[in-house]
Amino acid sequence: MPRPLASSLRRQFAWLVLILSVTGILQLVSGQATMARYQSEFTRIRTAELANQQVLQTLTDAETGVRGYQLTGDRRFLDPYRAGVAALPDALRSAAVAAQGTTRQLLADQQAAAQSWLTGFAARIADAVPGRQEAVPDSSVGKAMFDTVRRANAAVAAALRADQHRTSRHIRQITAWAQAGIGLLSLAAVGLALLTAVRTSRLLLSPLQALGTVLRRLTDGDRTARAPVLGPVEVRQFTTTLNGALDATDAAEAGLRAARDYVEQVLDTLGTAVVSCDNDGVLVFRNRVARDTTQAADPPRHVDDLAGLHEGDPRHPLARALAGEIVVHQEMTLHRTGRRGRAVMVDACPLIGTGGTIIGAVASGYDVTILREREAELATFAGVVAHDLKAPLAGVRGYLELFADEFGPGQAPDLDEVHTLCQRIARNVDRMGQLIDDLLGYATARDKPLHLRATDLNDLVTQVSADRVAGAALPPRIRVDPLPEVDADRVMLRQLLDNLIGNAIKYTPPGEPARIHVWADDAGPEATVRLHIDDRGIGIPADQQADVFTAFHRAHAGQSYAGTGLGLAICERVVTRHHGTITAHTNPAGTGTRITITLPTHQPADPDTSPFALSAFATSTS
């Protein structure tokens, strides 16, 4: 096109504005002129009507006074007559000033009729002296003359109404002509507007529809959408700029995605959980460790949903970092529903933007539960070494010193006493050896790699039972129901069953054979085996049934049952390594204990070997 669309549209819009302005001015001027003319004529006619009504009223008052005086002879009736006669000239003048054309002639006729009635009848009645026999007109003559006045007044009123109708018709004609002119101008404006709209639609509709289609595709996620270069110069320039901006945006986003993917890949290789949030506290990123180990079905979405444990500050380290604080090595103790508590070490710091403002925060955490447990075990082990290992050594040394004192050089030994001392030394040595074996078994149950394979529980229980029956002074009565097959480390599972059946045999009242029932049921969840070992022994006190699986805890300490307090702790560790649970309860049959073990028939990946994610402790802390 020869010139840009904007210039052409500006000219057309200028003409449109000019026409609309002229139309508005004409409408305003004509309306005001018509209204002024109408108000002037209406005021004139209304003034004449009121004056004519006043003429009739003054004459009526005069006629009433004269008639009253004529009938009664009381001159007080002449007061309205005199007042009417006095007001009549002013009323006639007002009507004559406001009247026009034939209405003035009718007013003159009315004035002549009124003057005739006044001089020919009313004045003669009013001037008559009571008591004198004077010739006064008859009342019928006066009535006829006053009727003439009334008819003249009515003719004036009719003429004024006709004048008002003529004026209204004239005003309407003027208004109609003015409206016709304004209508023509309005039609011209509408035509110009339609011409502008048609031209604009023809030149802009297609390219704008194309742009709309592109924007919808972009909104729907189609980043490849581009607009065709169509239409006038301005639209072409806009389309070209838009397509260039989209290309630049795609290139920038591709670079950002590549950088983000690289950063996420690096973070996913870390063995610690990493979580970040934006400046509004919305959680925006979790690395692989955090995603894989999240326990909640609906993970938290905001930093306010997180909770932390910090002395004097209940906020989560990520929330503290978002407030500008740098958190270094903050250890948090966490409790998860249905699972044991965890110890997590967390670091957090704010993310600072180019303007120096906080744009978010990031936190990393790693599980130190095993470290803390091993530290506690080492402390306990030190106590055991200081007490349980030194105690039998002290006994051995004491018996050896006694042996040396009793059987020094030149003394004849008493063989019976020597035998007794040697037995006591051997028992202390055996006690120390058993403790060392249990400590090695406890460590093995924690650190030894699992070798999983299909394991027949019937076969294992039968072997363990046969070994225990063969070595018992009072053979136990062991009943074994049919048992299923599970995926397990056979060596560890045999150690588990041997410890449990051995405890059932050992903790039996003296002189009574142990009665043991090993059985399984399918009352557990799908793909889970629940194994029960019932005995009729001395039982476990109810207040200690939850603690017997703790290392070095002995439910019957001080009684004549030997033990190191590690057997059930080893059992608990073996079951945990197999992703199961173990509990102790009183035997429902009466006396004794029921040990219940749940094991999955097929072993999943071991979650305790994975780093503990920050998001896994996002909802419940102590």
Coordinates of C-alpha atoms in Angstrom, one line a residue:
M1 CA 0.0 0.0 0.0
P2 CA 1.2 3.5 -0.8
R3 CA 1.4 4.7 2.8
P4 CA 1.3 3.1 6.2
L5 CA -2.1 2.0 7.5
A6 CA -1.8 4.2 10.6
S7 CA -1.6 7.4 8.5
S8 CA -4.7 6.5 6.4
L9 CA -6.6 5.5 9.5
R10 CA -5.7 8.7 11.2
R11 CA -7.2 10.7 8.3
Q12 CA -10.4 8.7 8.3
F13 CA -10.7 8.9 12.1
A14 CA -10.1 12.7 11.8
W15 CA -13.1 13.1 9.4
L16 CA -15.2 10.9 11.6
V17 CA -14.4 13.0 14.6
L18 CA -15.1 16.2 12.6
I19 CA -18.5 14.9 11.5
L20 CA -19.4 13.7 14.9
S21 CA -18.3 17.0 16.4
V22 CA -20.4 19.0 13.9
T23 CA -23.4 16.7 14.6
G24 CA -23.1 17.2 18.3
I25 CA -22.8 21.0 18.0
L26 CA -25.8 21.2 15.7
Q27 CA -27.8 19.0 17.9
L28 CA -26.8 21.1 21.0
V29 CA -27.5 24.5 19.3
S30 CA -30.8 23.4 17.6
G31 CA -31.9 21.9 20.8
Q32 CA -31.2 24.9 22.9
A33 CA -32.8 27.3 20.3
T34 CA -35.9 25.2 20.0
M35 CA -36.2 24.9 23.8
A36 CA -35.7 28.7 24.2
R37 CA -38.4 29.4 21.5
Y38 CA -40.8 26.9 23.1
Q39 CA -40.2 28.3 26.6
S40 CA -40.8 31.9 25.3
E41 CA -44.0 31.1 23.5
F42 CA -45.3 28.9 26.4
T43 CA -44.6 31.7 28.8
R44 CA -46.4 34.3 26.7
I45 CA -49.5 32.2 26.2
R46 CA -49.6 31.1 29.8
T47 CA -49.4 34.7 30.9
A48 CA -52.3 35.6 28.6
E49 CA -54.3 32.7 29.9
L50 CA -53.7 33.7 33.5
A51 CA -54.6 37.3 32.8
N52 CA -57.8 36.2 31.0
Q53 CA -58.7 34.0 33.9
Q54 CA -58.1 37.0 36.2
V55 CA -60.4 39.2 34.1
L56 CA -63.2 36.7 34.5
Q57 CA -62.5 36.3 38.2
T58 CA -62.6 40.1 38.9
L59 CA -65.9 40.4 36.9
T60 CA -67.4 37.4 38.6
D61 CA -66.5 38.9 42.0
A62 CA -68.1 42.3 40.9
E63 CA -71.2 40.5 39.6
T64 CA -71.6 38.5 42.9
G65 CA -71.3 41.7 45.0
V66 CA -73.8 43.6 42.9
R67 CA -76.3 40.8 42.9
G68 CA -75.9 40.4 46.7
Y69 CA -76.5 44.2 47.2
Q70 CA -79.5 44.1 44.9
L71 CA -81.1 41.2 46.9
T72 CA -80.3 42.4 50.4
G73 CA -79.7 46.1 50.2
D74 CA -76.6 45.6 52.4
R75 CA -73.8 47.8 51.0
R76 CA -71.1 45.5 52.4
F77 CA -71.8 43.3 49.3
L78 CA -70.5 46.1 47.2
D79 CA -66.9 45.6 48.5
P80 CA -66.1 42.7 46.1
Y81 CA -67.7 44.8 43.3
R82 CA -65.4 47.8 43.9
A83 CA -62.3 45.5 44.3
G84 CA -63.2 43.8 41.0
V85 CA -63.7 47.1 39.2
A86 CA -60.3 48.3 40.5
A87 CA -58.4 45.2 39.5
L88 CA -60.1 44.8 36.0
P89 CA -57.9 47.4 34.1
D90 CA -54.6 45.7 35.2
A91 CA -55.9 42.2 34.2
L92 CA -57.0 43.5 30.8
R93 CA -53.7 45.2 30.2
S94 CA -51.7 42.0 31.1
A95 CA -53.8 39.9 28.8
A96 CA -53.5 42.4 26.0
V97 CA -49.7 42.6 26.3
A98 CA -49.3 38.7 26.1
A99 CA -51.9 38.3 23.4
Q100 CA -51.2 38.3 19.6
G101 CA -53.2 38.5 16.4
T102 CA -56.9 37.7 16.6
T103 CA -56.6 37.1 20.4
R104 CA -56.1 40.8 20.9
Q105 CA -59.3 41.6 19.0
L106 CA -61.2 39.0 21.1
L107 CA -59.8 40.7 24.2
A108 CA -61.1 44.1 22.9
D109 CA -64.5 42.5 22.4
Q110 CA -64.4 41.1 26.0
Q111 CA -63.4 44.5 27.3
A112 CA -66.3 46.2 25.5
A113 CA -68.8 43.6 26.8
A114 CA -67.4 44.0 30.4
Q115 CA -67.7 47.9 30.1
S116 CA -71.2 47.5 28.8
W117 CA -72.2 45.4 31.8
L118 CA -70.5 47.7 34.2
T119 CA -72.1 51.0 33.0
G120 CA -75.4 49.6 31.8
F121 CA -76.2 47.5 34.8
A122 CA -73.7 47.1 37.7
A123 CA -72.9 50.8 38.2
R124 CA -76.6 51.8 38.2
I125 CA -77.3 49.1 40.8
A126 CA -74.3 50.2 42.9
D127 CA -75.2 53.9 42.7
A128 CA -78.9 53.5 43.6
V129 CA -79.9 55.0 47.0
P130 CA -81.9 52.7 49.3
G131 CA -85.4 54.0 50.0
R132 CA -85.7 56.1 46.8
Q133 CA -87.8 55.0 44.0
E134 CA -85.3 55.1 41.1
A135 CA -85.5 53.2 37.8
V136 CA -83.0 50.3 38.1
P137 CA -82.4 47.7 35.4
D138 CA -84.1 44.4 35.7
S139 CA -81.8 41.5 37.0
S140 CA -82.6 39.4 33.9
V141 CA -81.1 42.2 31.8
G142 CA -77.9 42.2 33.9
K143 CA -77.7 38.4 33.7
A144 CA -77.9 38.5 29.9
M145 CA -75.2 41.2 29.7
F146 CA -72.9 39.2 32.0
D147 CA -73.5 36.0 29.9
T148 CA -72.1 38.1 27.0
V149 CA -69.0 38.8 29.1
R150 CA -68.6 35.1 29.8
R151 CA -68.9 34.2 26.2
A152 CA -66.3 36.8 25.2
N153 CA -63.9 35.5 27.9
A154 CA -64.4 31.9 26.7
A155 CA -63.6 33.0 23.1
V156 CA -60.3 34.5 24.3
A157 CA -59.4 31.3 26.2
A158 CA -60.2 29.2 23.1
A159 CA -58.1 31.5 21.0
L160 CA -55.2 31.2 23.4
R161 CA -55.4 27.4 23.3
A162 CA -55.5 27.4 19.5
D163 CA -52.4 29.7 19.6
Q164 CA -50.7 27.2 21.9
H165 CA -51.4 24.3 19.5
R166 CA -50.1 26.3 16.6
T167 CA -46.9 27.1 18.5
S168 CA -46.4 23.5 19.5
R169 CA -46.8 22.3 15.8
H170 CA -44.3 24.9 14.7
I171 CA -41.8 23.8 17.3
R172 CA -42.2 20.2 16.3
Q173 CA -41.6 21.1 12.7
I174 CA -38.5 23.0 13.5
T175 CA -37.3 20.1 15.7
A176 CA -38.1 17.6 12.9
W177 CA -36.0 19.5 10.4
A178 CA -33.2 19.8 12.8
Q179 CA -33.3 16.1 13.6
A180 CA -33.4 15.3 9.9
G181 CA -30.2 17.3 9.4
I182 CA -28.5 15.7 12.4
G183 CA -29.7 12.3 11.1
L184 CA -28.1 12.9 7.8
L185 CA -24.8 13.9 9.4
S186 CA -25.1 10.8 11.7
L187 CA -25.6 8.6 8.6
A188 CA -22.5 10.1 7.1
A189 CA -20.6 9.4 10.3
V190 CA -21.9 5.8 10.4
G191 CA -21.0 5.3 6.7
L192 CA -17.5 6.6 7.3
A193 CA -17.1 4.4 10.4
L194 CA -18.3 1.4 8.4
L195 CA -15.9 2.2 5.6
T196 CA -13.1 2.5 8.2
A197 CA -14.1 -0.8 9.9
V198 CA -14.4 -2.7 6.6
R199 CA -11.0 -1.4 5.5
T200 CA -9.4 -2.1 8.8
S201 CA -11.0 -5.6 8.9
R202 CA -9.8 -6.3 5.4
L203 CA -6.2 -5.2 6.2
L204 CA -5.9 -6.4 9.7
L205 CA -8.3 -9.3 10.2
S206 CA -6.2 -12.0 8.5
P207 CA -2.9 -11.1 10.1
L208 CA -4.5 -10.7 13.5
Q209 CA -6.3 -14.0 13.2
A210 CA -2.9 -15.6 12.3
L211 CA -1.3 -13.9 15.3
G212 CA -4.2 -15.1 17.5
T213 CA -3.6 -18.7 16.3
V214 CA 0.1 -18.4 17.1
L215 CA -0.6 -17.1 20.6
R216 CA -3.1 -19.9 21.3
R217 CA -0.5 -22.5 20.1
L218 CA 2.1 -20.9 22.4
T219 CA -0.3 -20.9 25.3
D220 CA -1.0 -24.6 24.7
G221 CA 2.8 -25.3 24.9
D222 CA 3.7 -25.4 21.2
R223 CA 7.0 -23.5 21.3
T224 CA 7.5 -24.0 17.5
A225 CA 4.6 -21.7 16.6
R226 CA 5.5 -18.7 14.4
A227 CA 3.3 -16.0 12.8
P228 CA 3.2 -15.4 9.0
V229 CA 4.4 -12.0 7.9
L230 CA 1.1 -10.5 6.5
G231 CA -0.8 -7.2 6.4
P232 CA 0.3 -3.6 6.5
V233 CA 3.7 -2.3 7.4
E234 CA 3.0 -2.0 11.1
V235 CA 1.7 -5.5 11.4
R236 CA 4.6 -6.9 9.4
Q237 CA 7.1 -5.2 11.6
F238 CA 5.3 -6.5 14.7
T239 CA 5.1 -10.0 13.4
T240 CA 8.8 -10.0 12.4
T241 CA 9.7 -8.7 15.9
L242 CA 7.5 -11.3 17.6
N243 CA 9.0 -14.2 15.6
G244 CA 12.5 -12.9 16.4
A245 CA 11.7 -12.6 20.1
L246 CA 10.3 -16.2 20.1
D247 CA 13.4 -17.5 18.3
A248 CA 15.7 -15.7 20.8
T249 CA 13.5 -17.0 23.7
D250 CA 13.7 -20.6 22.4
A251 CA 17.5 -20.3 22.2
A252 CA 17.8 -18.8 25.7
E253 CA 15.5 -21.5 27.1
A254 CA 17.4 -24.2 25.4
G255 CA 20.6 -22.9 27.0
L256 CA 18.9 -22.7 30.4
R257 CA 17.4 -26.2 30.1
A258 CA 20.9 -27.5 29.2
A259 CA 22.4 -25.7 32.1
R260 CA 19.6 -26.9 34.4
D261 CA 19.8 -30.5 33.2
Y262 CA 23.6 -30.4 33.8
V263 CA 23.2 -29.0 37.3
E264 CA 20.4 -31.5 38.1
Q265 CA 22.5 -34.3 36.8
V266 CA 25.4 -33.2 39.1
L267 CA 23.1 -32.9 42.1
D268 CA 21.5 -36.3 41.3
T269 CA 24.9 -37.9 41.6
L270 CA 25.4 -36.7 45.1
G271 CA 24.8 -39.0 48.0
T272 CA 23.0 -36.3 50.0
A273 CA 19.5 -34.9 49.6
V274 CA 19.2 -31.4 48.2
V275 CA 16.1 -29.3 48.4
S276 CA 15.6 -25.7 47.3
C277 CA 12.7 -23.1 47.4
D278 CA 12.0 -19.8 45.8
N279 CA 11.7 -16.4 47.5
D280 CA 8.0 -17.2 48.3
G281 CA 9.0 -20.3 50.1
V282 CA 7.6 -22.7 47.5
L283 CA 9.7 -25.9 47.2
V284 CA 11.0 -26.0 43.6
F285 CA 13.6 -28.7 43.4
R286 CA 14.4 -32.1 44.9
N287 CA 17.4 -34.1 43.7
R288 CA 17.3 -37.9 43.0
V289 CA 18.0 -38.9 46.6
A290 CA 15.3 -36.6 47.9
R291 CA 12.8 -37.8 45.4
D292 CA 13.5 -41.5 45.8
T293 CA 13.3 -41.6 49.5
T294 CA 10.4 -39.3 50.1
Q295 CA 8.1 -41.1 52.5
A296 CA 5.0 -38.9 52.4
A297 CA 2.3 -39.7 49.8
D298 CA 1.7 -36.0 49.5
P299 CA 5.1 -34.4 49.9
P300 CA 5.3 -30.8 51.3
R301 CA 5.1 -28.0 48.8
H302 CA 6.0 -25.0 50.9
V303 CA 8.8 -24.2 53.4
D304 CA 6.1 -23.5 56.1
D305 CA 5.1 -27.2 55.8
L306 CA 8.5 -28.2 57.0
A307 CA 9.5 -28.4 60.6
G308 CA 12.9 -28.4 62.3
L309 CA 14.4 -29.0 65.7
H310 CA 16.7 -26.3 66.8
E311 CA 17.3 -25.2 70.4
G312 CA 15.2 -22.0 70.8
D313 CA 14.1 -21.9 67.1
P314 CA 11.4 -24.3 65.9
R315 CA 11.9 -23.3 62.2
H316 CA 13.3 -25.7 59.7
P317 CA 16.8 -24.8 58.5
L318 CA 15.5 -24.1 55.0
A319 CA 13.1 -21.5 56.5
R320 CA 15.9 -20.0 58.5
A321 CA 18.0 -19.8 55.4
L322 CA 15.2 -18.1 53.5
A323 CA 15.2 -15.5 56.3
G324 CA 18.9 -14.8 55.6
E325 CA 20.5 -17.1 58.1
I326 CA 23.3 -19.5 57.2
V327 CA 22.8 -22.9 58.9
V328 CA 25.9 -25.1 59.2
H329 CA 25.8 -28.7 60.5
Q330 CA 22.4 -28.5 62.2
E331 CA 21.6 -32.0 63.4
M332 CA 17.9 -32.8 63.5
T333 CA 16.2 -35.7 65.3
L334 CA 13.3 -36.9 63.3
H335 CA 10.4 -39.3 64.0
R336 CA 8.5 -40.9 61.2
T337 CA 5.1 -42.6 61.7
G338 CA 5.6 -46.3 61.9
R339 CA 9.4 -46.2 61.6
R340 CA 12.3 -45.6 63.9
G341 CA 13.6 -42.1 64.4
R342 CA 16.4 -40.8 62.3
A343 CA 19.3 -38.4 62.9
V344 CA 20.0 -36.0 60.0
M345 CA 22.7 -33.4 59.5
V346 CA 21.5 -30.4 57.6
D347 CA 23.2 -27.4 56.0
A348 CA 21.3 -24.5 54.5
C349 CA 22.0 -21.1 53.1
P350 CA 20.1 -18.3 51.2
L351 CA 20.4 -17.8 47.5
I352 CA 21.3 -14.1 46.7
G353 CA 20.3 -12.5 43.4
T354 CA 22.2 -10.0 41.3
G355 CA 20.6 -7.1 43.2
G356 CA 21.7 -8.5 46.5
T357 CA 18.2 -9.6 47.5
I358 CA 17.3 -13.1 48.6
I359 CA 15.7 -15.1 45.7
G360 CA 15.4 -18.4 47.5
A361 CA 17.2 -20.9 49.7
V362 CA 18.8 -24.3 49.4
A363 CA 19.4 -27.1 52.0
S364 CA 21.2 -30.3 51.9
G365 CA 21.0 -33.2 54.4
Y366 CA 22.5 -36.6 55.0
D367 CA 21.6 -39.4 57.4
V368 CA 23.9 -39.8 60.4
T369 CA 21.6 -42.3 62.2
I370 CA 24.0 -45.2 61.7
L371 CA 26.9 -43.1 62.8
R372 CA 25.1 -42.0 66.0
E373 CA 24.0 -45.6 66.6
R374 CA 27.5 -46.9 66.2
E375 CA 28.8 -44.2 68.5
A376 CA 26.2 -45.3 71.1
E377 CA 27.2 -48.9 70.5
L378 CA 30.8 -48.1 70.9
A379 CA 30.1 -46.4 74.2
T380 CA 28.0 -49.4 75.3
F381 CA 30.7 -51.7 74.1
A382 CA 33.3 -49.8 76.1
G383 CA 31.1 -50.3 79.1
V384 CA 30.7 -54.0 78.4
V385 CA 34.4 -54.4 77.9
A386 CA 35.0 -52.6 81.1
H387 CA 32.6 -54.8 83.0
D388 CA 31.6 -58.0 81.3
L389 CA 35.0 -58.9 79.8
K390 CA 37.1 -57.7 82.8
A391 CA 34.8 -59.6 85.3
P392 CA 35.6 -63.1 84.0
L393 CA 39.3 -62.1 83.6
A394 CA 39.3 -60.9 87.2
G395 CA 37.8 -64.2 88.2
V396 CA 40.4 -66.2 86.3
R397 CA 43.2 -64.1 87.9
G398 CA 41.7 -64.5 91.3
Y399 CA 41.5 -68.3 91.0
L400 CA 45.0 -68.4 89.6
E401 CA 46.3 -66.4 92.6
L402 CA 44.3 -68.7 94.9
F403 CA 45.9 -71.6 93.1
A404 CA 49.3 -70.1 93.6
D405 CA 48.8 -69.4 97.3
E406 CA 47.4 -72.8 98.0
F407 CA 49.8 -74.8 95.9
G408 CA 53.1 -73.0 96.2
P409 CA 56.6 -74.7 96.0
G410 CA 57.0 -77.6 98.3
Q411 CA 53.2 -78.0 98.9
A412 CA 51.4 -81.2 98.0
P413 CA 48.4 -80.4 95.7
D414 CA 44.9 -81.6 96.6
L415 CA 43.7 -82.9 93.3
D416 CA 40.0 -82.4 94.0
E417 CA 40.6 -78.8 94.9
V418 CA 42.8 -78.3 91.9
H419 CA 40.0 -79.8 89.7
T420 CA 37.4 -77.4 91.3
L421 CA 39.6 -74.4 90.7
C422 CA 40.2 -75.4 87.1
Q423 CA 36.5 -75.8 86.5
R424 CA 35.8 -72.3 87.8
I425 CA 38.5 -70.9 85.6
A426 CA 37.1 -72.7 82.6
R427 CA 33.6 -71.4 83.3
N428 CA 34.9 -67.8 83.4
V429 CA 36.9 -68.4 80.2
D430 CA 33.8 -69.8 78.5
R431 CA 31.7 -66.9 79.7
M432 CA 34.2 -64.5 78.2
G433 CA 34.4 -66.5 75.0
Q434 CA 30.5 -66.5 74.7
L435 CA 30.5 -62.8 75.0
I436 CA 33.1 -62.4 72.4
D437 CA 31.2 -64.7 70.1
D438 CA 28.0 -62.7 70.6
L439 CA 29.8 -59.4 69.9
L440 CA 31.1 -60.9 66.7
G441 CA 27.7 -62.2 65.7
Y442 CA 26.1 -58.8 66.5
A443 CA 28.7 -57.0 64.3
T444 CA 28.2 -59.6 61.5
A445 CA 24.5 -59.2 61.5
R446 CA 24.9 -55.5 60.9
D447 CA 27.8 -55.4 58.4
K448 CA 27.8 -58.7 56.6
P449 CA 26.5 -58.5 53.0
L450 CA 23.2 -60.3 52.3
H451 CA 23.2 -63.3 50.0
L452 CA 19.6 -63.7 49.1
R453 CA 18.1 -66.9 47.7
A454 CA 14.9 -68.9 48.1
T455 CA 15.0 -70.5 51.6
D456 CA 12.7 -73.2 52.9
L457 CA 11.7 -72.3 56.5
N458 CA 10.7 -76.0 57.1
D459 CA 14.2 -77.1 56.3
L460 CA 15.9 -74.5 58.5
V461 CA 13.6 -75.0 61.5
T462 CA 14.0 -78.8 61.3
Q463 CA 17.8 -78.5 61.3
V464 CA 17.9 -76.1 64.2
S465 CA 15.4 -78.2 66.2
A466 CA 17.4 -81.4 65.6
D467 CA 20.7 -79.7 66.7
R468 CA 19.0 -78.3 69.9
V469 CA 17.3 -81.5 70.8
A470 CA 20.6 -83.5 70.4
G471 CA 22.5 -81.1 72.7
A472 CA 19.9 -80.8 75.5
A473 CA 20.0 -82.6 78.8
L474 CA 16.2 -82.6 78.9
P475 CA 15.0 -83.0 75.3
P476 CA 12.5 -80.2 74.4
R477 CA 9.2 -81.0 72.7
I478 CA 9.2 -79.0 69.4
R479 CA 6.2 -79.0 67.1
V480 CA 6.7 -77.5 63.6
D481 CA 3.7 -76.8 61.4
P482 CA 4.2 -76.5 57.6
L483 CA 6.1 -73.3 56.8
P484 CA 6.4 -71.3 53.6
E485 CA 9.5 -70.3 51.5
V486 CA 11.0 -66.8 51.6
D487 CA 13.9 -64.9 49.9
A488 CA 16.6 -64.6 52.6
D489 CA 20.2 -65.0 53.6
R490 CA 20.2 -68.6 54.7
V491 CA 23.1 -68.3 57.1
M492 CA 21.6 -65.2 58.9
L493 CA 18.1 -66.7 59.0
R494 CA 19.5 -69.9 60.5
Q495 CA 21.3 -67.8 63.2
L496 CA 17.9 -66.0 63.8
L497 CA 16.0 -69.2 64.3
D498 CA 18.8 -70.8 66.4
N499 CA 18.8 -67.9 68.8
L500 CA 15.0 -67.8 69.2
I501 CA 14.6 -71.6 69.6
G502 CA 17.6 -71.7 71.9
N503 CA 16.1 -68.9 74.1
A504 CA 12.8 -70.9 74.2
I505 CA 14.7 -73.9 75.5
K506 CA 16.9 -72.0 77.9
Y507 CA 14.3 -69.9 79.6
T508 CA 12.2 -72.8 80.9
P509 CA 11.6 -73.5 84.5
P510 CA 14.2 -76.0 85.9
G511 CA 13.3 -79.6 85.6
E512 CA 10.6 -79.1 82.9
P513 CA 11.1 -79.9 79.2
A514 CA 10.7 -77.0 76.9
R515 CA 7.5 -77.0 74.8
I516 CA 7.8 -75.0 71.6
H517 CA 5.4 -74.5 68.7
V518 CA 6.6 -73.0 65.4
W519 CA 3.9 -72.0 62.9
A520 CA 3.0 -69.4 60.3
D521 CA -0.2 -67.7 59.1
D522 CA -1.3 -65.6 56.2
A523 CA -2.9 -62.8 58.2
G524 CA -0.2 -60.4 57.2
P525 CA -0.2 -58.1 54.1
E526 CA 0.1 -59.5 50.6
A527 CA 3.5 -61.0 49.8
T528 CA 4.4 -61.2 53.6
V529 CA 5.0 -64.2 55.8
R530 CA 4.2 -64.0 59.5
L531 CA 6.2 -66.6 61.6
H532 CA 5.3 -67.4 65.2
I533 CA 7.5 -69.2 67.9
D534 CA 5.4 -70.0 71.0
D535 CA 6.9 -71.4 74.2
R536 CA 5.7 -72.3 77.7
G537 CA 8.8 -70.9 79.5
I538 CA 9.1 -68.2 82.2
G539 CA 8.0 -65.4 79.8
I540 CA 9.0 -61.8 79.5
P541 CA 7.6 -59.1 81.8
A542 CA 5.1 -57.0 79.9
D543 CA 7.0 -53.8 80.7
Q544 CA 10.2 -55.2 79.1
Q545 CA 8.8 -56.8 75.9
A546 CA 9.6 -53.8 73.8
D547 CA 13.1 -53.4 75.2
V548 CA 14.4 -57.1 74.9
F549 CA 15.7 -56.4 71.4
T550 CA 18.0 -53.6 72.7
A551 CA 21.7 -54.6 72.9
F552 CA 22.8 -55.8 76.3
H553 CA 19.3 -55.7 77.7
R554 CA 18.5 -58.7 79.9
A555 CA 14.9 -59.3 81.0
H556 CA 16.0 -61.8 83.7
A557 CA 19.1 -60.2 85.0
G558 CA 20.1 -61.5 88.4
Q559 CA 18.5 -64.9 87.9
S560 CA 20.3 -68.2 87.2
Y561 CA 20.0 -67.8 83.4
A562 CA 23.3 -67.1 81.7
G563 CA 23.5 -64.7 78.8
T564 CA 25.1 -61.6 77.4
G565 CA 22.0 -59.6 76.4
L566 CA 22.9 -59.7 72.7
G567 CA 20.9 -62.7 71.4
L568 CA 17.6 -60.9 70.7
A569 CA 19.5 -57.7 69.5
I570 CA 21.1 -60.0 66.9
C571 CA 17.7 -61.3 65.9
E572 CA 16.3 -57.8 65.6
R573 CA 19.2 -56.8 63.4
V574 CA 18.8 -59.8 61.1
V575 CA 15.1 -59.2 60.7
T576 CA 15.6 -55.5 60.0
R577 CA 18.2 -56.3 57.3
H578 CA 15.5 -58.5 55.7
H579 CA 13.0 -55.6 55.8
G580 CA 10.9 -57.3 58.4
T581 CA 9.7 -56.8 62.0
I582 CA 10.1 -58.8 65.2
T583 CA 7.9 -58.4 68.3
A584 CA 7.6 -60.2 71.7
H585 CA 4.3 -60.8 73.5
T586 CA 2.9 -63.0 76.2
N587 CA 1.8 -66.4 74.8
P588 CA -2.0 -66.2 74.4
A589 CA -2.2 -69.9 75.6
G590 CA -1.2 -68.7 79.1
T591 CA 2.4 -68.9 80.3
G592 CA 5.5 -68.3 78.1
T593 CA 6.3 -66.0 75.2
R594 CA 5.2 -65.6 71.6
I595 CA 7.8 -64.2 69.2
T596 CA 6.3 -63.0 65.9
I597 CA 8.4 -62.3 62.9
T598 CA 7.1 -60.7 59.6
L599 CA 9.2 -61.2 56.5
P600 CA 8.5 -60.3 52.8
T601 CA 8.4 -63.3 50.5
H602 CA 10.4 -61.3 48.0
Q603 CA 13.1 -58.8 49.2
P604 CA 12.9 -55.2 48.0
A605 CA 15.8 -52.8 47.8
D606 CA 17.2 -51.9 51.3
P607 CA 16.1 -48.3 52.1
D608 CA 18.4 -48.1 55.0
T609 CA 21.4 -48.4 52.6
S610 CA 20.3 -45.2 50.8
P611 CA 21.1 -41.7 52.0
F612 CA 18.3 -40.2 54.0
A613 CA 16.6 -37.5 51.9
L614 CA 15.8 -34.0 53.3
S615 CA 12.2 -34.3 52.0
A616 CA 11.7 -37.5 53.9
F617 CA 11.8 -35.5 57.2
A618 CA 9.7 -32.7 55.9
T619 CA 6.5 -33.2 57.8
S620 CA 7.2 -34.6 61.3
T621 CA 10.1 -33.8 63.6
S622 CA 10.6 -33.9 67.3

